[in-house]
Amino acid sequence: MENNVWIVGDDAEAIVIDPAHDAGAAAAAVAGRTVAAVLLTHGHDDHIRHAREFADKVGAPVLLHPADHILWDAVYPGTVPDAQIADGQVFTVAGTELTALHTPGHSPGSVCFHAPALGTVFTGDTLFAGGPGATGRSYSDFGTIIDSIRTRLLTLPPETVVNTGHGDPTTIGTEAPHLQEWIHRGH
C-alpha cells in the first residue's frame, strides 16, 4: 500500500507526519534538519510500522493520540509512543503552526493536523478525495467518521487543501458538497 509521508518545515527543522514503509528514504529526505517530532495521524499498521525506526534514525519523539494506543500495541507490544497528541494541541515548526484536530471514526484516535498559514490540513485516513476513510476495520465507525468530517473538517475554509494519507490531494470545497452522498452510500 502506498502512503503519503508529509514533511513540514524549512531547511533547518521539520516535523514528519506518518513516516510509513521506508525509514531510510524518509530519513534521507530530512537529512541535515532537526526533526522536532514524528506525528502520527492514527495507529494503523500501514502508518506506524516504521515510525519507531525512522524516529530512532533522526532522534525525534513519536507522538500518537492515546485512543489509538491499542493499535500501537499490536505493532509495538509492551511499549508506548514517546508522547501523546491532544485535541487542540499546537505544534510549531519553522514558524508554522499545526493544530491537532481529533477526528475519530477511521480509528478512535485519528487526528488531522491543520496548518492555516499553509492553507492545508493533513487528514491521514479521515478524509480522501471522494469521501471518508474506510470504517470496516476494528475500532472504526462510519457514523463517527461522518460526524468528525462534518464538525471538524468541513468547517475549515473551502480553499483548504486536504493532504491525505493515501492518494491525491483535494480541497474542503471540493469534498463538502458530497457529504449527503457519502451518508447515503454508507461504508
mmCIF file with all atom_site columns, C-alpha atoms in Angstrom, residues 7 10-14 16 23-35 54 57-58:
data_model
loop_
_atom_site.group_PDB
_atom_site.id
_atom_site.type_symbol
_atom_site.label_atom_id
_atom_site.label_alt_id
_atom_site.label_comp_id
_atom_site.label_asym_id
_atom_site.label_entity_id
_atom_site.label_seq_id
_atom_site.pdbx_PDB_ins_code
_atom_site.Cartn_x
_atom_site.Cartn_y
_atom_site.Cartn_z
_atom_site.occupancy
_atom_site.B_iso_or_equiv
_atom_site.pdbx_formal_charge
_atom_site.auth_seq_id
_atom_site.auth_comp_id
_atom_site.auth_asym_id
_atom_site.auth_atom_id
_atom_site.pdbx_PDB_model_num
ATOM 1  C CA . ILE A 1 7  ? 7.309  16.906 5.840  1.00 0.00 ? 7  ILE A CA 1
ATOM 2  C CA . ASP A 1 10 ? 12.273 24.521 6.390  1.00 0.00 ? 10 ASP A CA 1
ATOM 3  C CA . ASP A 1 11 ? 15.920 23.750 5.706  1.00 0.00 ? 11 ASP A CA 1
ATOM 4  C CA . ALA A 1 12 ? 16.742 23.732 9.429  1.00 0.00 ? 12 ALA A CA 1
ATOM 5  C CA . GLU A 1 13 ? 13.870 21.917 11.127 1.00 0.00 ? 13 GLU A CA 1
ATOM 6  C CA . ALA A 1 14 ? 10.901 19.752 10.291 1.00 0.00 ? 14 ALA A CA 1
ATOM 7  C CA . VAL A 1 16 ? 7.287  14.475 9.792  1.00 0.00 ? 16 VAL A CA 1
ATOM 8  C CA . ALA A 1 23 ? 12.520 4.725  7.244  1.00 0.00 ? 23 ALA A CA 1
ATOM 9  C CA . GLY A 1 24 ? 15.768 5.177  5.340  1.00 0.00 ? 24 GLY A CA 1
ATOM 10 C CA . ALA A 1 25 ? 14.159 7.128  2.497  1.00 0.00 ? 25 ALA A CA 1
ATOM 11 C CA . ALA A 1 26 ? 12.242 9.312  4.940  1.00 0.00 ? 26 ALA A CA 1
ATOM 12 C CA . ALA A 1 27 ? 15.420 9.977  6.938  1.00 0.00 ? 27 ALA A CA 1
ATOM 13 C CA . ALA A 1 28 ? 17.280 10.879 3.734  1.00 0.00 ? 28 ALA A CA 1
ATOM 14 C CA . ALA A 1 29 ? 14.505 13.344 2.851  1.00 0.00 ? 29 ALA A CA 1
ATOM 15 C CA . VAL A 1 30 ? 15.094 15.280 6.085  1.00 0.00 ? 30 VAL A CA 1
ATOM 16 C CA . ALA A 1 31 ? 18.878 14.864 6.225  1.00 0.00 ? 31 ALA A CA 1
ATOM 17 C CA . GLY A 1 32 ? 20.599 17.870 7.733  1.00 0.00 ? 32 GLY A CA 1
ATOM 18 C CA . ARG A 1 33 ? 17.457 19.076 9.514  1.00 0.00 ? 33 ARG A CA 1
ATOM 19 C CA . THR A 1 34 ? 16.399 18.727 13.111 1.00 0.00 ? 34 THR A CA 1
ATOM 20 C CA . VAL A 1 35 ? 13.225 16.661 13.266 1.00 0.00 ? 35 VAL A CA 1
ATOM 21 C CA . PHE A 1 54 ? 12.535 6.448  11.499 1.00 0.00 ? 54 PHE A CA 1
ATOM 22 C CA . LYS A 1 57 ? 17.345 7.389  12.914 1.00 0.00 ? 57 LYS A CA 1
ATOM 23 C CA . VAL A 1 58 ? 16.561 11.100 13.272 1.00 0.00 ? 58 VAL A CA 1
#
